[in-house]
PDB file of C-alpha atoms in Angstrom:
ATOM      1  CA  MET A   1       0.764  -1.735  19.028  1.00  0.00           C
ATOM      2  CA  SER A   2       1.283  -0.767  15.423  1.00  0.00           C
ATOM      3  CA  LEU A   3       3.290  -2.878  13.026  1.00  0.00           C
ATOM      4  CA  ILE A   4       6.769  -1.580  12.157  1.00  0.00           C
ATOM      5  CA  ILE A   5       8.031  -2.724   8.767  1.00  0.00           C
ATOM      6  CA  PRO A   6      11.597  -4.079   9.065  1.00  0.00           C
ATOM      7  CA  TYR A   7      14.087  -2.309   6.839  1.00  0.00           C
ATOM      8  CA  GLU A   8      14.925  -4.264   3.671  1.00  0.00           C
ATOM      9  CA  ASP A   9      18.038  -3.171   1.782  1.00  0.00           C
ATOM     10  CA  LYS A  10      16.746  -4.947  -1.318  1.00  0.00           C
ATOM     11  CA  LEU A  11      13.889  -2.431  -1.604  1.00  0.00           C
ATOM     12  CA  ASP A  12      16.441   0.192  -2.717  1.00  0.00           C
ATOM     13  CA  THR A  13      17.246  -1.732  -5.885  1.00  0.00           C
ATOM     14  CA  CYS A  14      14.177  -3.831  -6.732  1.00  0.00           C
ATOM     15  CA  ASN A  15      12.420  -1.144  -8.825  1.00  0.00           C
ATOM     16  CA  GLY A  16       9.196  -1.763  -6.956  1.00  0.00           C
ATOM     17  CA  ALA A  17       7.227  -3.775  -4.465  1.00  0.00           C
ATOM     18  CA  VAL A  18       4.010  -3.823  -2.512  1.00  0.00           C
ATOM     19  CA  ILE A  19       3.668  -4.331   1.210  1.00  0.00           C
ATOM     20  CA  LYS A  20       0.631  -6.208   2.449  1.00  0.00           C
ATOM     21  CA  PRO A  21      -1.266  -4.812   5.452  1.00  0.00           C
ATOM     22  CA  ASN A  22       0.307  -7.627   7.521  1.00  0.00           C
ATOM     23  CA  GLY A  23       3.793  -6.318   6.606  1.00  0.00           C
ATOM     24  CA  SER A  24       4.914  -8.970   4.154  1.00  0.00           C
ATOM     25  CA  ILE A  25       6.740  -7.637   1.108  1.00  0.00           C
ATOM     26  CA  ILE A  26       6.049  -8.774  -2.444  1.00  0.00           C
ATOM     27  CA  TYR A  27       8.563  -7.637  -5.049  1.00  0.00           C
ATOM     28  CA  THR A  28       6.997  -6.429  -8.322  1.00  0.00           C
ATOM     29  CA  TYR A  29      10.221  -5.239  -9.985  1.00  0.00           C
ATOM     30  CA  GLY A  30       8.581  -2.112 -11.370  1.00  0.00           C
ATOM     31  CA  GLU A  31       5.452  -3.834 -12.641  1.00  0.00           C
ATOM     32  CA  HIS A  32       2.980  -2.530 -10.065  1.00  0.00           C
ATOM     33  CA  GLU A  33      -0.065  -2.422 -12.338  1.00  0.00           C
ATOM     34  CA  SER A  34       0.635  -5.783 -13.944  1.00  0.00           C
ATOM     35  CA  PHE A  35       1.178  -7.355 -10.528  1.00  0.00           C
ATOM     36  CA  ALA A  36      -2.022  -5.783  -9.180  1.00  0.00           C
ATOM     37  CA  LYS A  37      -4.063  -6.961 -12.158  1.00  0.00           C
ATOM     38  CA  ASN A  38      -2.835 -10.542 -11.674  1.00  0.00           C
ATOM     39  CA  TYR A  39      -3.398 -10.358  -7.924  1.00  0.00           C
ATOM     40  CA  CYS A  40      -6.939  -9.006  -8.224  1.00  0.00           C
ATOM     41  CA  ARG A  41      -8.188 -10.765 -11.345  1.00  0.00           C
ATOM     42  CA  GLY A  42      -6.018 -13.820 -11.054  1.00  0.00           C
ATOM     43  CA  LYS A  43      -3.228 -15.095 -13.267  1.00  0.00           C
ATOM     44  CA  ASP A  44      -5.655 -17.295 -15.223  1.00  0.00           C
ATOM     45  CA  TYR A  45      -8.178 -14.511 -15.917  1.00  0.00           C
ATOM     46  CA  SER A  46      -7.229 -13.956 -19.580  1.00  0.00           C
ATOM     47  CA  LEU A  47      -7.208 -17.669 -20.325  1.00  0.00           C
ATOM     48  CA  LEU A  48     -10.554 -18.197 -18.606  1.00  0.00           C
ATOM     49  CA  THR A  49     -12.259 -15.245 -20.316  1.00  0.00           C
ATOM     50  CA  SER A  50     -11.234 -16.544 -23.723  1.00  0.00           C
ATOM     51  CA  SER A  51     -12.086 -20.183 -22.993  1.00  0.00           C
ATOM     52  CA  MET A  52     -15.784 -19.781 -23.950  1.00  0.00           C
ATOM     53  CA  ILE A  53     -16.734 -22.399 -21.359  1.00  0.00           C
ATOM     54  CA  GLU A  54     -20.039 -21.486 -19.762  1.00  0.00           C
ATOM     55  CA  GLY A  55     -20.219 -21.236 -15.997  1.00  0.00           C
ATOM     56  CA  VAL A  56     -16.461 -20.824 -15.510  1.00  0.00           C
ATOM     57  CA  ASP A  57     -15.469 -18.505 -12.692  1.00  0.00           C
ATOM     58  CA  ILE A  58     -13.087 -16.138 -14.488  1.00  0.00           C
ATOM     59  CA  TYR A  59     -11.827 -14.899 -11.099  1.00  0.00           C
ATOM     60  CA  SER A  60     -11.046 -18.369  -9.746  1.00  0.00           C
ATOM     61  CA  SER A  61      -7.314 -17.620  -9.492  1.00  0.00           C
ATOM     62  CA  SER A  62      -7.794 -14.229  -7.825  1.00  0.00           C
ATOM     63  CA  LYS A  63      -6.056 -13.738  -4.485  1.00  0.00           C
ATOM     64  CA  LEU A  64      -8.906 -11.589  -3.192  1.00  0.00           C
ATOM     65  CA  THR A  65     -11.397 -12.733  -0.594  1.00  0.00           C
ATOM     66  CA  LYS A  66     -15.023 -13.029  -1.687  1.00  0.00           C
ATOM     67  CA  GLN A  67     -15.843  -9.659  -0.110  1.00  0.00           C
ATOM     68  CA  GLN A  68     -12.787  -7.978  -1.677  1.00  0.00           C
ATOM     69  CA  LEU A  69     -13.663  -9.449  -5.070  1.00  0.00           C
ATOM     70  CA  GLU A  70     -17.181  -7.996  -4.928  1.00  0.00           C
ATOM     71  CA  LEU A  71     -15.678  -4.607  -4.073  1.00  0.00           C
ATOM     72  CA  TYR A  72     -13.162  -5.003  -6.905  1.00  0.00           C
ATOM     73  CA  LYS A  73     -15.940  -5.669  -9.413  1.00  0.00           C
ATOM     74  CA  LEU A  74     -17.616  -2.428  -8.323  1.00  0.00           C
ATOM     75  CA  TRP A  75     -14.253  -0.660  -8.679  1.00  0.00           C
ATOM     76  CA  LEU A  76     -13.884  -1.908 -12.245  1.00  0.00           C
ATOM     77  CA  LYS A  77     -17.286  -0.447 -13.144  1.00  0.00           C
ATOM     78  CA  SER A  78     -16.222   2.941 -11.817  1.00  0.00           C
ATOM     79  CA  GLU A  79     -14.894   5.200 -14.558  1.00  0.00           C
ATOM     80  CA  LYS A  80     -12.983   7.413 -12.131  1.00  0.00           C
ATOM     81  CA  PHE A  81     -10.685   4.766 -10.636  1.00  0.00           C
ATOM     82  CA  PRO A  82      -9.693   2.077 -13.148  1.00  0.00           C
ATOM     83  CA  SER A  83      -6.188   1.338 -11.799  1.00  0.00           C
ATOM     84  CA  ASN A  84      -5.719  -2.041 -10.138  1.00  0.00           C
ATOM     85  CA  ILE A  85      -2.803  -0.835  -8.013  1.00  0.00           C
ATOM     86  CA  ASP A  86      -4.911   2.098  -6.803  1.00  0.00           C
ATOM     87  CA  PHE A  87      -7.580  -0.384  -5.720  1.00  0.00           C
ATOM     88  CA  MET A  88      -4.982  -2.265  -3.700  1.00  0.00           C
ATOM     89  CA  VAL A  89      -3.587   0.901  -2.103  1.00  0.00           C
ATOM     90  CA  TYR A  90      -6.782   2.864  -1.435  1.00  0.00           C
ATOM     91  CA  LEU A  91      -9.145   0.029  -0.518  1.00  0.00           C
ATOM     92  CA  LEU A  92      -7.108  -3.034   0.459  1.00  0.00           C
ATOM     93  CA  ARG A  93      -4.532  -0.879   2.293  1.00  0.00           C
ATOM     94  CA  PHE A  94      -1.440  -2.248   0.541  1.00  0.00           C
ATOM     95  CA  ASP A  95       1.589   0.052   0.448  1.00  0.00           C
ATOM     96  CA  LYS A  96       3.265   0.732  -2.889  1.00  0.00           C
ATOM     97  CA  VAL A  97       7.068   0.935  -3.015  1.00  0.00           C
ATOM     98  CA  GLY A  98       8.740   2.738  -5.898  1.00  0.00           C
ATOM     99  CA  THR A  99      12.418   3.401  -6.530  1.00  0.00           C
ATOM    100  CA  LEU A 100      12.623   4.614 -10.137  1.00  0.00           C
ATOM    101  CA  LEU A 101      12.444   8.336  -9.297  1.00  0.00           C
ATOM    102  CA  GLY A 102      13.801   8.049  -5.768  1.00  0.00           C
ATOM    103  CA  ASN A 103      12.862   5.860  -2.839  1.00  0.00           C
ATOM    104  CA  ALA A 104       9.186   6.382  -2.076  1.00  0.00           C
ATOM    105  CA  ILE A 105       6.397   4.523  -0.342  1.00  0.00           C
ATOM    106  CA  THR A 106       2.748   5.352  -0.928  1.00  0.00           C
ATOM    107  CA  THR A 107       0.496   4.426   1.971  1.00  0.00           C
ATOM    108  CA  THR A 108      -2.958   4.955   3.412  1.00  0.00           C
ATOM    109  CA  ASN A 109      -1.843   3.771   6.845  1.00  0.00           C
ATOM    110  CA  ASN A 110      -2.949   6.155   9.585  1.00  0.00           C
ATOM    111  CA  LYS A 111       0.292   5.717  11.531  1.00  0.00           C
ATOM    112  CA  PRO A 112       2.951   6.093   8.818  1.00  0.00           C
ATOM    113  CA  HIS A 113       5.744   7.260  11.157  1.00  0.00           C
ATOM    114  CA  ILE A 114       5.407   4.099  13.184  1.00  0.00           C
ATOM    115  CA  ARG A 115       4.862   1.703  10.259  1.00  0.00           C
ATOM    116  CA  PHE A 116       7.767   3.144   8.238  1.00  0.00           C
ATOM    117  CA  TYR A 117       9.946   4.308  11.117  1.00  0.00           C
ATOM    118  CA  ASN A 118      13.100   2.699   9.705  1.00  0.00           C
ATOM    119  CA  TYR A 119      12.427   4.023   6.199  1.00  0.00           C
ATOM    120  CA  TYR A 120      11.972   7.576   7.451  1.00  0.00           C
ATOM    121  CA  LEU A 121      15.349   7.228   9.188  1.00  0.00           C
ATOM    122  CA  MET A 122      16.905   6.246   5.863  1.00  0.00           C
ATOM    123  CA  ASP A 123      15.394   9.290   4.083  1.00  0.00           C
ATOM    124  CA  TRP A 124      12.685   7.496   2.145  1.00  0.00           C
ATOM    125  CA  TYR A 125       9.799   9.687   1.017  1.00  0.00           C
ATOM    126  CA  ILE A 126       6.516   8.457   2.494  1.00  0.00           C
ATOM    127  CA  ASP A 127       3.456   9.665   0.597  1.00  0.00           C
ATOM    128  CA  LYS A 128       0.450   9.497   2.959  1.00  0.00           C
ATOM    129  CA  LEU A 129      -2.876   9.315   1.115  1.00  0.00           C
ATOM    130  CA  SER A 130      -6.457   9.221   2.341  1.00  0.00           C
ATOM    131  CA  PRO A 131      -7.959   5.729   2.182  1.00  0.00           C
ATOM    132  CA  MET A 132     -11.196   5.128   0.307  1.00  0.00           C
ATOM    133  CA  ARG A 133     -14.397   3.253   0.995  1.00  0.00           C
ATOM    134  CA  PHE A 134     -17.477   2.288  -0.951  1.00  0.00           C
ATOM    135  CA  ASN A 135     -20.577   4.259   0.021  1.00  0.00           C
ATOM    136  CA  LYS A 136     -23.497   1.847  -0.368  1.00  0.00           C
ATOM    137  CA  LYS A 137     -26.058   4.666  -0.171  1.00  0.00           C
ATOM    138  CA  THR A 138     -24.629   6.569  -3.138  1.00  0.00           C
ATOM    139  CA  GLY A 139     -23.032   3.620  -4.924  1.00  0.00           C
ATOM    140  CA  THR A 140     -19.745   5.490  -5.225  1.00  0.00           C
ATOM    141  CA  PHE A 141     -16.205   5.289  -3.957  1.00  0.00           C
ATOM    142  CA  GLU A 142     -15.177   8.159  -1.734  1.00  0.00           C
ATOM    143  CA  TYR A 143     -12.207   9.233   0.321  1.00  0.00           C
ATOM    144  CA  ASN A 144     -12.450   8.285   3.973  1.00  0.00           C
ATOM    145  CA  VAL A 145     -11.458  11.723   5.221  1.00  0.00           C
ATOM    146  CA  GLU A 146     -12.329  11.046   8.861  1.00  0.00           C
ATOM    147  CA  GLU A 147      -9.781   8.261   9.097  1.00  0.00           C
ATOM    148  CA  SER A 148      -6.990  10.127   7.345  1.00  0.00           C
ATOM    149  CA  TYR A 149      -7.078  13.186   9.611  1.00  0.00           C
ATOM    150  CA  ILE A 150      -7.155  11.432  12.954  1.00  0.00           C
ATOM    151  CA  GLN A 151      -4.021  12.348  14.858  1.00  0.00           C
ATOM    152  CA  PHE A 152      -2.415   9.689  16.992  1.00  0.00           C
ATOM    153  CA  ASP A 153      -0.086  10.756  19.758  1.00  0.00           C
ATOM    154  CA  ASP A 154       2.146   7.717  19.321  1.00  0.00           C
ATOM    155  CA  ASP A 155       2.622   8.483  15.597  1.00  0.00           C
ATOM    156  CA  GLU A 156       3.427  12.120  16.374  1.00  0.00           C
ATOM    157  CA  ASP A 157       5.903  10.958  19.020  1.00  0.00           C
ATOM    158  CA  ALA A 158       7.563   8.684  16.457  1.00  0.00           C
ATOM    159  CA  ALA A 159       7.783  11.595  13.985  1.00  0.00           C
ATOM    160  CA  GLU A 160       9.508  13.769  16.585  1.00  0.00           C
ATOM    161  CA  GLU A 161      11.886  10.964  17.529  1.00  0.00           C
ATOM    162  CA  ILE A 162      12.798  10.411  13.855  1.00  0.00           C
ATOM    163  CA  LYS A 163      13.402  14.130  13.381  1.00  0.00           C
ATOM    164  CA  LYS A 164      15.664  14.240  16.439  1.00  0.00           C
ATOM    165  CA  ILE A 165      17.712  11.212  15.354  1.00  0.00           C
ATOM    166  CA  LYS A 166      18.133  12.559  11.814  1.00  0.00           C
ATOM    167  CA  SER A 167      19.296  15.949  13.110  1.00  0.00           C
ATOM    168  CA  THR A 168      21.949  14.420  15.371  1.00  0.00           C
ATOM    169  CA  VAL A 169      23.006  11.379  13.298  1.00  0.00           C
ATOM    170  CA  LEU A 170      23.871  12.797   9.889  1.00  0.00           C
ATOM    171  CA  CYS A 171      25.358   9.659   8.335  1.00  0.00           C
ATOM    172  CA  LYS A 172      22.541   7.403   7.148  1.00  0.00           C
ATOM    173  CA  LYS A 173      24.437   4.170   7.761  1.00  0.00           C
ATOM    174  CA  ASP A 174      24.837   5.133  11.433  1.00  0.00           C
ATOM    175  CA  ARG A 175      21.063   5.541  11.811  1.00  0.00           C
ATOM    176  CA  ARG A 176      20.660   1.771  11.520  1.00  0.00           C
ATOM    177  CA  ALA A 177      21.569   1.577  15.202  1.00  0.00           C
ATOM    178  CA  PHE A 178      18.200   3.255  15.916  1.00  0.00           C
ATOM    179  CA  PHE A 179      16.047   0.876  13.865  1.00  0.00           C
ATOM    180  CA  ARG A 180      13.061  -0.609  15.562  1.00  0.00           C
TER     181      ARG A 180
END
């Protein structure tokens, strides 16, 4: 069963957040890139890089696993994809929530209608992107096209159900009765 993200009213007004793959929400208040840099590098990174102490692990305060950190270091060397938030979205499968230009969620989840069922009901824009992976043979990051185009019947069913509810329940506040 796919994870459905519970609807949070606060997301409308927080100016930004990220949603971990496990569904927990972290509010960034519009500072996606700054948050992502601190998450990936660690909050002590700047202090540790300027400390001039030999043998110090400059990533010691990173929230990444050892494997994720190695992938992140490869990402940083790539000239095409320098954004920390993009790393989190495309490779770690975090979802990015933005509200400055309208309510939108950027995701690489392959079942977006299920994961964001409640948000679709409330007219949020869900931007589905292809996830990425590191190709060890070529030493490059590439889009994982196979995973992004797989159609899942349960996600299609959720999309149809959302469409039906929205066509019959025109008032958004009344759609809350259909939340999952």
